[in-house]
Amino acid sequence: MHSFRYVGKELHCEDVNLSALAERHGTPLYVYSQATLTRHFVELDRAMAPLPHLICFAMKSNSNLAVINTLAGLGSGFDVVSGGELARTIAAGGDPAKCVFAGVGKTEDEIAYALRQGIYSFNVESEAELRRISRVALRLKLVAPVAVRVNPNIDAGTHAKITTGTYENKFGVAFEEVEGMYARAACLPNLRLRGLQMHIGSQLTEVKPFKLAVQKVVPLAQRLSQRHGFDFLSIGGGIGIVYQDALASGSPAWWKRPAARRILTPETYAATVLPLLRPLGLRILLEPGRFISGNAGVLLTRVEYIKRTGRKNFVIVDAAMNDLVRPAFYDSYHEIVPLRKRAGKTVSSDVVGPICESGDYFAKDRPLPKVGEGDHLALLSAGAYGSVMGSNYNSRPLAAEVLVNGRKSAVVRRRQDPAEIWAGESTAPWQRGKKR
Ligand code: LLP
C-alpha cells in the first residue's frame, strides 16, 4: 500500500502537494515516498520474521542514493549486478557485507573490487565464472564466498522479457548440473561454498510458481548444505505489484475488494514459502526490487500539446520513453492521473512523448479526463525500473528526482544539464569544433 492520494482535488505524496512540486522543480520529475519504501520493506521483513532472513533489495529497480540510504537504514542488504551498483551502495551508506553480487558477465575487475569490499556472496551463473572468481581470490589472497544460481526450469508465467527461470533463459546453472558443479568447486582454491540461489522471474502475481520452485530446490539445498556446510538459500525476488488499479490500491479499503485477491501479498507469499523452507535450517535471502520500490514512485509530466487527428486524441507530454521505457519495451501499463482532479466526461486518448518514434507512448486509447496545455499528469507505479532505465536518447537530459518524507521534500537527483550529456565527447583531432 502506498502514500499517493488526492487530498481534496490535489494529488499528494504523503503530505506534499505534487502540483506544487512540479511547479517548483519542473518536469519530467520522479517523486518517491519514503514512507512507502519503508512500509513495503517492513511488511515483507515482518512476514518473513519466523525464519532467520535477510532482504537484499534489488537495487537495479531503483538505485537512487536516497532510496538506498532509506533501505540501508532499515537494515536492508542489497542485490547488486555491477561494480557500479556496489560502489553506489557504499556511497549511499549501505553495508557491503550485506551485498550479494549477481549477473552473468562479471568482469575480473568487478570481482576483485567486490572481494576487496568483503561482500556477502557472489551469485555465480556458470562454471567459467566460478573458476574466474577462484583465480582472482587466489591472486588477492582472499576467500570468495559463493553461491551457485540454480535454474529450476519453472515457468514464472510472466512477460517473456522478464522470465528468467527456464532453460530458454541465459540465467543460472541447469538444475541437473548443480551438484556436479559444487563437487568440482569444492576442489578449487580460495572459495567458500556459502549457499545456493535462485530467481525465476519478475512481476509474479501468483504464488504458485514460487511454491513449485521452492519445492524443487529445497531438497537440493538440503543435500548440498550437508555436504558443503551452507549458510543460506536465496529465493530471489519477483513479487509483483498493482499496476492497473494503482491509485485505488493506496487505500486500505481497496485491499478488501475481490480485485485485491489477485495481488500477491507478503503474507500469502510467506505463508506459502515459510513451511517449505523451515526444515532447511538455513538463513533465507530475498531479493525483492519492484515490490519495495514500484508503487513508491511516480513520474510527473506536463501536457505540452493536445493534437487531434481524424481518429485520435493525442496528449503530448514532456516525459518520453527515455524517462520511462517500460510501455515501449514491455507494453506495460502505467495508470495516468491528473495532479488536479477533474470532473466531467473522459476522452479516449493516446498519451505520447516528444521522441521521434512511434513506440514513444505511455498509453493508447486510454479514457482520460479532459486535459489541456500546461496541466500536469502523474504516471503511477514508476518507482521500479523507471529512472534507472532512463537514457539520453534524443539528447534529452535525465529527469530530476525528489524524495518525500511527511511534509518534507528534497531533490535527490538534480535535473541533468544538457551540456553534461556530451561532456565526455569531443571531435577528432583532424576536425574543427570541440577540442579534447
Ligand atoms: N534477483 C535477480 C537475480 C533478478 O534478476 C531480479 C530482476 C531481481 C532479483 C528483482 O526482481 P523484482 O523483485 O524487481 O521483480 N526491467 C524489467 C524488470 C527486469 C527484472 C530483472 N531482474 C521491468 O521493468 O519490468
Coordinates of C-alpha atoms in Angstrom, one line a residue, residues 2-428:
H2 CA 1.4 3.4 -1.0
S3 CA 1.1 7.0 0.1
F4 CA -0.2 8.8 -3.1
R5 CA -3.7 10.1 -2.8
Y6 CA -6.0 13.0 -3.5
V7 CA -6.5 15.5 -0.7
G8 CA -9.4 17.5 -2.0
K9 CA -8.7 18.0 -5.7
E10 CA -4.9 17.8 -5.4
L11 CA -2.8 14.6 -5.7
H12 CA -0.4 14.3 -2.8
C13 CA 2.6 12.2 -2.0
E14 CA 2.4 11.8 1.8
D15 CA 1.7 15.4 2.9
V16 CA 3.3 17.1 -0.1
N17 CA 1.2 18.6 -2.9
L18 CA 2.5 17.2 -6.2
S19 CA 1.4 20.2 -8.4
A20 CA 3.5 22.4 -6.2
L21 CA 6.5 20.1 -6.6
A22 CA 6.0 20.0 -10.4
E23 CA 5.9 23.8 -10.5
R24 CA 8.9 24.2 -8.2
H25 CA 11.2 21.6 -9.8
G26 CA 9.8 21.3 -13.4
T27 CA 9.0 18.1 -15.2
P28 CA 9.6 15.3 -16.0
L29 CA 10.1 14.7 -12.3
Y30 CA 10.3 11.4 -10.4
V31 CA 8.9 11.6 -6.9
Y32 CA 9.4 8.9 -4.3
S33 CA 7.6 8.3 -1.0
Q34 CA 10.0 7.4 1.8
A35 CA 7.0 6.1 3.9
T36 CA 6.0 3.7 1.1
L37 CA 9.5 2.4 0.7
T38 CA 9.7 1.8 4.4
R39 CA 6.3 0.2 4.6
H40 CA 7.0 -2.3 1.9
F41 CA 10.3 -3.3 3.4
V42 CA 8.9 -3.6 6.8
E43 CA 5.8 -5.6 5.6
L44 CA 8.0 -8.2 3.9
D45 CA 10.5 -8.3 6.7
R46 CA 7.7 -8.9 9.3
A47 CA 6.1 -11.6 7.1
M48 CA 9.4 -13.5 6.9
A49 CA 10.3 -12.9 10.6
P50 CA 9.6 -16.5 11.7
L51 CA 12.9 -17.6 9.9
P52 CA 16.3 -16.0 10.0
H53 CA 16.5 -14.0 6.9
L54 CA 18.0 -11.0 5.0
I55 CA 16.2 -8.8 2.5
C56 CA 18.7 -7.8 -0.2
F57 CA 16.9 -5.0 -2.1
A58 CA 17.4 -5.5 -5.9
M59 CA 18.8 -2.0 -6.5
K60 CA 18.6 -2.4 -10.2
S61 CA 14.9 -1.4 -9.8
N62 CA 15.9 1.9 -8.2
S63 CA 19.4 2.9 -7.2
N64 CA 19.0 6.5 -6.2
L65 CA 21.3 7.1 -3.2
A66 CA 18.4 8.4 -1.1
V67 CA 16.4 5.2 -1.8
I68 CA 19.4 3.0 -0.9
N69 CA 20.0 5.1 2.2
T70 CA 16.4 4.7 3.3
L71 CA 16.6 0.9 3.0
A72 CA 20.1 0.6 4.4
G73 CA 18.8 2.5 7.5
L74 CA 16.1 -0.3 7.9
G75 CA 18.8 -3.0 7.9
S76 CA 18.4 -4.0 4.2
G77 CA 21.1 -5.7 2.3
F78 CA 21.4 -5.2 -1.5
D79 CA 21.4 -7.3 -4.6
V80 CA 23.9 -5.7 -6.9
V81 CA 24.7 -6.6 -10.5
S82 CA 27.7 -4.5 -11.3
G83 CA 30.8 -2.8 -9.7
G84 CA 28.9 0.4 -10.2
E85 CA 26.0 -0.7 -8.1
L86 CA 28.3 -1.9 -5.4
A87 CA 30.1 1.5 -5.3
R88 CA 26.7 3.2 -5.2
T89 CA 25.6 1.1 -2.3
I90 CA 28.7 2.1 -0.4
A91 CA 28.3 5.8 -1.4
A92 CA 24.8 5.7 0.0
G93 CA 25.8 4.2 3.3
G94 CA 24.9 0.5 2.6
D95 CA 26.9 -2.3 4.1
P96 CA 29.0 -4.4 1.5
A97 CA 28.9 -7.3 3.9
K98 CA 25.1 -7.5 3.2
C99 CA 25.5 -7.4 -0.6
V100 CA 25.1 -10.3 -3.0
F101 CA 26.6 -9.8 -6.4
A102 CA 24.5 -11.3 -9.3
G103 CA 24.8 -11.3 -13.1
V104 CA 26.1 -13.5 -15.9
G105 CA 29.0 -11.3 -17.0
K106 CA 31.1 -10.3 -14.0
T107 CA 34.5 -8.9 -15.1
E108 CA 37.8 -9.7 -13.3
D109 CA 37.9 -6.0 -12.1
E110 CA 34.4 -6.2 -10.7
I111 CA 35.2 -9.5 -8.9
A112 CA 38.4 -8.1 -7.4
Y113 CA 36.6 -4.9 -6.3
A114 CA 33.8 -6.9 -4.7
L115 CA 36.2 -9.2 -2.9
R116 CA 38.2 -6.3 -1.5
Q117 CA 34.9 -4.8 -0.3
G118 CA 34.0 -8.0 1.5
I119 CA 30.6 -8.8 0.0
Y120 CA 28.4 -11.5 1.5
S121 CA 28.3 -13.7 -1.6
F122 CA 28.8 -13.9 -5.3
N123 CA 25.7 -15.4 -7.0
V124 CA 27.6 -17.5 -9.7
E125 CA 26.0 -18.1 -13.1
S126 CA 28.4 -20.5 -14.7
E127 CA 31.4 -22.8 -14.1
A128 CA 33.7 -20.5 -16.0
E129 CA 32.7 -17.7 -13.7
L130 CA 33.4 -19.9 -10.6
R131 CA 36.9 -20.6 -11.9
R132 CA 37.5 -17.0 -12.6
I133 CA 36.4 -16.0 -9.1
S134 CA 38.7 -18.6 -7.6
R135 CA 41.6 -17.3 -9.7
V136 CA 41.1 -13.7 -8.7
A137 CA 40.6 -14.6 -5.0
L138 CA 43.8 -16.7 -5.1
R139 CA 45.7 -13.7 -6.6
L140 CA 44.4 -11.3 -3.9
K141 CA 44.9 -13.9 -1.1
L142 CA 41.2 -13.6 -0.2
V143 CA 38.5 -16.2 0.2
A144 CA 35.5 -15.7 -2.1
P145 CA 32.0 -16.6 -0.7
V146 CA 30.0 -18.1 -3.5
A147 CA 26.5 -19.5 -4.2
V148 CA 25.6 -21.1 -7.5
R149 CA 22.4 -19.8 -9.1
V150 CA 20.3 -22.8 -9.9
N151 CA 17.9 -22.6 -12.8
P152 CA 14.9 -24.7 -11.6
N153 CA 13.3 -24.7 -15.1
I154 CA 10.0 -23.4 -13.8
D155 CA 8.0 -21.1 -16.0
A156 CA 7.1 -18.0 -13.9
G157 CA 4.2 -17.2 -16.3
T158 CA 5.2 -13.6 -16.6
H159 CA 6.3 -11.3 -19.6
A160 CA 8.9 -13.1 -21.8
K161 CA 11.5 -10.4 -21.3
I162 CA 11.4 -10.8 -17.5
T163 CA 11.2 -14.6 -17.2
T164 CA 14.5 -16.0 -16.0
G165 CA 13.9 -19.4 -14.5
T166 CA 13.6 -21.7 -17.6
Y167 CA 16.2 -23.3 -19.8
E168 CA 15.2 -20.8 -22.5
N169 CA 17.0 -18.1 -20.5
K170 CA 20.7 -17.3 -20.1
F171 CA 20.5 -17.4 -16.3
G172 CA 21.8 -19.8 -13.8
V173 CA 23.0 -23.4 -14.0
A174 CA 20.7 -26.2 -15.1
F175 CA 19.1 -27.9 -12.0
E176 CA 20.6 -31.3 -13.0
E177 CA 24.2 -29.9 -13.3
V178 CA 24.3 -28.1 -10.0
E179 CA 25.6 -30.9 -7.7
G180 CA 28.4 -31.8 -10.0
M181 CA 29.4 -28.2 -10.2
Y182 CA 29.6 -27.9 -6.4
A183 CA 31.7 -31.1 -6.2
R184 CA 34.2 -29.6 -8.6
A185 CA 34.0 -26.2 -6.9
A186 CA 35.0 -27.8 -3.6
C187 CA 38.4 -28.6 -5.2
L188 CA 39.0 -25.0 -6.4
P189 CA 41.2 -22.8 -4.1
N190 CA 40.1 -19.8 -2.2
L191 CA 36.3 -20.4 -2.4
R192 CA 33.8 -20.7 0.4
L193 CA 30.7 -22.5 -0.8
R194 CA 28.3 -20.5 1.2
G195 CA 24.8 -21.1 -0.2
L196 CA 22.5 -21.6 -3.2
Q197 CA 20.5 -19.1 -5.1
M198 CA 17.6 -18.9 -7.5
H199 CA 15.3 -16.3 -9.2
I200 CA 12.6 -17.3 -11.6
G201 CA 11.3 -14.0 -12.9
S202 CA 9.8 -10.7 -12.2
Q203 CA 6.3 -9.2 -11.7
L204 CA 4.8 -12.6 -10.5
T205 CA 1.3 -12.1 -9.3
E206 CA 0.6 -15.7 -8.3
V207 CA 2.3 -17.7 -5.6
K208 CA 2.2 -21.0 -7.4
P209 CA 5.5 -20.6 -9.4
F210 CA 7.3 -19.6 -6.2
K211 CA 5.9 -22.6 -4.5
L212 CA 6.9 -25.0 -7.3
A213 CA 10.4 -23.6 -7.5
V214 CA 11.0 -23.7 -3.7
Q215 CA 9.6 -27.2 -3.5
K216 CA 12.0 -28.3 -6.2
V217 CA 15.1 -26.5 -4.9
V218 CA 14.8 -27.2 -1.1
P219 CA 15.8 -30.9 -1.3
L220 CA 18.8 -29.9 -3.5
A221 CA 19.8 -27.2 -1.0
Q222 CA 19.5 -29.7 1.8
R223 CA 21.8 -32.2 0.2
L224 CA 24.4 -29.6 -0.8
S225 CA 24.2 -27.9 2.6
Q226 CA 25.0 -31.2 4.4
R227 CA 28.0 -31.7 2.1
H228 CA 29.4 -28.2 2.0
G229 CA 28.1 -26.5 5.1
F230 CA 26.0 -23.7 3.7
D231 CA 24.7 -20.6 5.5
F232 CA 21.9 -19.5 3.2
L233 CA 19.4 -20.2 0.4
S234 CA 18.3 -17.2 -1.6
I235 CA 14.9 -17.5 -3.2
G236 CA 15.3 -14.3 -5.3
G237 CA 12.9 -11.5 -6.0
G238 CA 9.9 -11.3 -8.3
I239 CA 6.9 -10.4 -6.1
G240 CA 4.5 -8.5 -8.4
I241 CA 2.7 -5.2 -7.7
V242 CA -0.5 -3.4 -8.7
Y243 CA -0.3 -1.6 -12.0
Q244 CA -4.0 -1.5 -13.2
D245 CA -5.6 -0.1 -10.1
A246 CA -2.6 1.6 -8.8
L247 CA -4.2 4.8 -7.3
A248 CA -7.0 2.9 -5.6
S249 CA -4.6 0.5 -4.0
G250 CA -3.3 3.3 -1.9
S251 CA -6.4 2.9 0.3
P252 CA -6.9 0.1 2.9
A253 CA -10.5 -0.3 1.6
W254 CA -9.2 -1.4 -1.9
W255 CA -7.4 -4.3 -0.3
K256 CA -10.7 -5.7 0.9
R257 CA -12.1 -5.8 -2.6
P258 CA -12.2 -9.0 -4.7
A259 CA -9.7 -7.5 -7.2
A260 CA -7.1 -7.3 -4.5
R261 CA -7.2 -11.1 -4.1
R262 CA -5.3 -11.3 -7.4
I263 CA -2.4 -9.5 -5.9
L264 CA 0.4 -11.4 -4.1
T265 CA 0.8 -10.0 -0.6
P266 CA 3.8 -10.6 1.6
E267 CA 1.6 -12.6 3.9
T268 CA 0.4 -15.0 1.2
Y269 CA 4.0 -15.3 -0.1
A270 CA 5.4 -16.0 3.4
A271 CA 2.6 -18.4 4.3
T272 CA 3.5 -20.5 1.2
V273 CA 7.3 -20.5 1.3
L274 CA 8.0 -20.5 5.1
P275 CA 6.8 -24.0 5.9
L276 CA 8.8 -25.3 2.9
L277 CA 11.9 -23.5 3.9
R278 CA 11.8 -24.1 7.7
P279 CA 13.3 -27.7 7.7
L280 CA 16.4 -26.4 6.0
G281 CA 17.6 -24.5 9.0
L282 CA 19.3 -22.0 6.7
R283 CA 19.2 -18.3 6.6
I284 CA 16.8 -17.2 3.8
L285 CA 17.7 -14.4 1.5
L286 CA 15.2 -12.5 -0.6
E287 CA 15.9 -10.1 -3.5
P288 CA 12.8 -8.0 -4.0
G289 CA 13.1 -4.9 -6.2
R290 CA 9.8 -3.9 -7.6
F291 CA 7.8 -4.9 -4.5
I292 CA 9.6 -2.3 -2.5
S293 CA 10.1 0.5 -5.0
G294 CA 7.5 0.1 -7.7
N295 CA 4.4 1.7 -6.1
A296 CA 6.7 4.1 -4.1
G297 CA 7.4 6.3 -7.1
V298 CA 5.5 8.3 -9.7
L299 CA 6.7 10.2 -12.8
L300 CA 5.2 13.7 -13.1
T301 CA 4.8 15.2 -16.6
R302 CA 3.3 18.4 -18.1
V303 CA 0.9 18.4 -21.1
E304 CA 2.6 20.3 -23.9
Y305 CA 0.0 20.0 -26.6
I306 CA -3.3 18.4 -27.5
K307 CA -3.3 17.1 -31.0
R308 CA -6.5 15.8 -32.6
T309 CA -6.1 13.8 -35.8
G310 CA -9.0 12.3 -37.7
R311 CA -9.1 9.3 -35.4
K312 CA -7.2 10.1 -32.3
N313 CA -6.8 12.5 -29.4
F314 CA -3.1 12.7 -28.7
V315 CA -2.0 14.2 -25.4
I316 CA 1.6 15.1 -26.0
V317 CA 3.6 15.3 -22.7
D318 CA 7.1 16.4 -21.8
A319 CA 8.2 13.0 -20.5
A320 CA 9.2 10.4 -23.0
M321 CA 10.4 6.8 -23.5
N322 CA 13.9 7.9 -22.5
D323 CA 12.5 8.7 -19.0
L324 CA 10.2 5.7 -18.6
V325 CA 10.8 3.0 -21.2
R326 CA 8.5 0.3 -19.8
P327 CA 5.4 0.9 -22.0
A328 CA 7.6 0.9 -25.2
F329 CA 9.7 -2.0 -24.1
Y330 CA 7.2 -4.4 -22.4
D331 CA 3.9 -2.9 -23.4
S332 CA 3.4 -2.3 -19.8
Y333 CA 0.5 -0.5 -18.2
H334 CA 1.0 2.6 -16.0
E335 CA -2.1 4.3 -14.6
I336 CA -2.2 8.0 -15.5
V337 CA -4.0 10.6 -13.4
P338 CA -4.1 14.4 -13.4
L339 CA -2.4 16.1 -10.5
R340 CA -5.6 18.3 -10.2
K341 CA -8.7 16.2 -10.2
R342 CA -11.2 17.0 -12.9
A343 CA -14.8 16.3 -13.1
G344 CA -16.7 15.6 -16.4
K345 CA -16.5 13.1 -19.1
T346 CA -13.4 11.2 -20.1
V347 CA -11.8 11.3 -23.5
S348 CA -10.2 8.3 -25.2
S349 CA -6.6 9.5 -25.5
D350 CA -3.1 8.4 -26.5
V351 CA -0.5 9.8 -24.2
V352 CA 2.7 10.2 -26.1
G353 CA 6.1 11.8 -25.6
P354 CA 8.1 14.1 -27.9
I355 CA 10.6 11.4 -29.1
C356 CA 10.7 10.6 -32.8
E357 CA 9.5 7.1 -32.6
S358 CA 6.0 5.6 -32.7
G359 CA 7.0 3.5 -29.7
D360 CA 7.2 6.6 -27.6
Y361 CA 3.9 6.3 -25.9
F362 CA 2.6 5.9 -22.3
A363 CA -0.9 4.9 -23.1
K364 CA -3.1 4.1 -26.1
D365 CA -6.9 4.7 -26.3
R366 CA -7.0 5.3 -22.6
P367 CA -10.1 7.1 -21.1
L368 CA -8.6 10.2 -19.5
P369 CA -10.2 13.3 -18.0
K370 CA -10.1 16.2 -20.5
V371 CA -6.8 17.9 -20.0
G372 CA -5.2 20.9 -21.7
E373 CA -1.8 22.5 -22.3
G374 CA 0.0 23.2 -19.0
D375 CA -1.9 20.6 -17.0
H376 CA 0.2 18.1 -15.1
L377 CA -0.2 14.3 -15.0
A378 CA 1.3 11.5 -12.9
L379 CA 2.3 8.2 -14.3
L380 CA 1.9 5.8 -11.3
S381 CA 3.9 2.7 -10.3
A382 CA 7.0 4.2 -11.8
G383 CA 9.4 3.7 -8.8
A384 CA 10.8 0.5 -10.2
Y385 CA 12.7 0.2 -13.5
G386 CA 11.8 3.8 -14.2
S387 CA 14.6 6.4 -13.8
V388 CA 17.2 3.6 -13.7
M389 CA 16.4 2.6 -17.2
G390 CA 16.5 6.3 -18.3
S391 CA 18.7 7.3 -21.2
N392 CA 19.8 10.4 -23.1
Y393 CA 18.1 9.4 -26.3
N394 CA 17.4 12.4 -28.4
S395 CA 19.9 14.3 -26.2
R396 CA 17.2 14.6 -23.5
P397 CA 18.6 15.3 -20.0
L398 CA 17.9 12.7 -17.3
A399 CA 14.9 13.7 -15.2
A400 CA 15.2 15.1 -11.7
E401 CA 14.2 13.0 -8.7
V402 CA 12.6 14.1 -5.4
L403 CA 12.2 12.2 -2.1
V404 CA 9.3 13.0 0.1
N405 CA 9.1 12.3 3.8
G406 CA 5.9 13.6 5.5
R407 CA 5.8 17.3 4.8
K408 CA 9.4 17.4 3.7
S409 CA 10.7 17.0 0.2
A410 CA 14.2 17.2 -1.2
V411 CA 15.8 17.0 -4.7
V412 CA 17.8 13.7 -4.6
R413 CA 19.0 14.0 -8.2
R414 CA 19.2 17.3 -9.9
R415 CA 18.0 17.6 -13.4
Q416 CA 20.9 16.9 -15.8
D417 CA 22.3 19.9 -17.5
P418 CA 22.1 19.4 -21.3
A419 CA 25.9 20.1 -21.7
E420 CA 26.6 17.2 -19.3
I421 CA 25.1 14.9 -21.9
W422 CA 28.1 15.5 -24.3
A423 CA 30.6 16.5 -21.7
G424 CA 32.7 13.4 -22.3
E425 CA 32.7 13.7 -26.1
S426 CA 35.0 15.7 -28.4
T427 CA 35.7 16.0 -32.1
A428 CA 38.6 14.0 -33.5

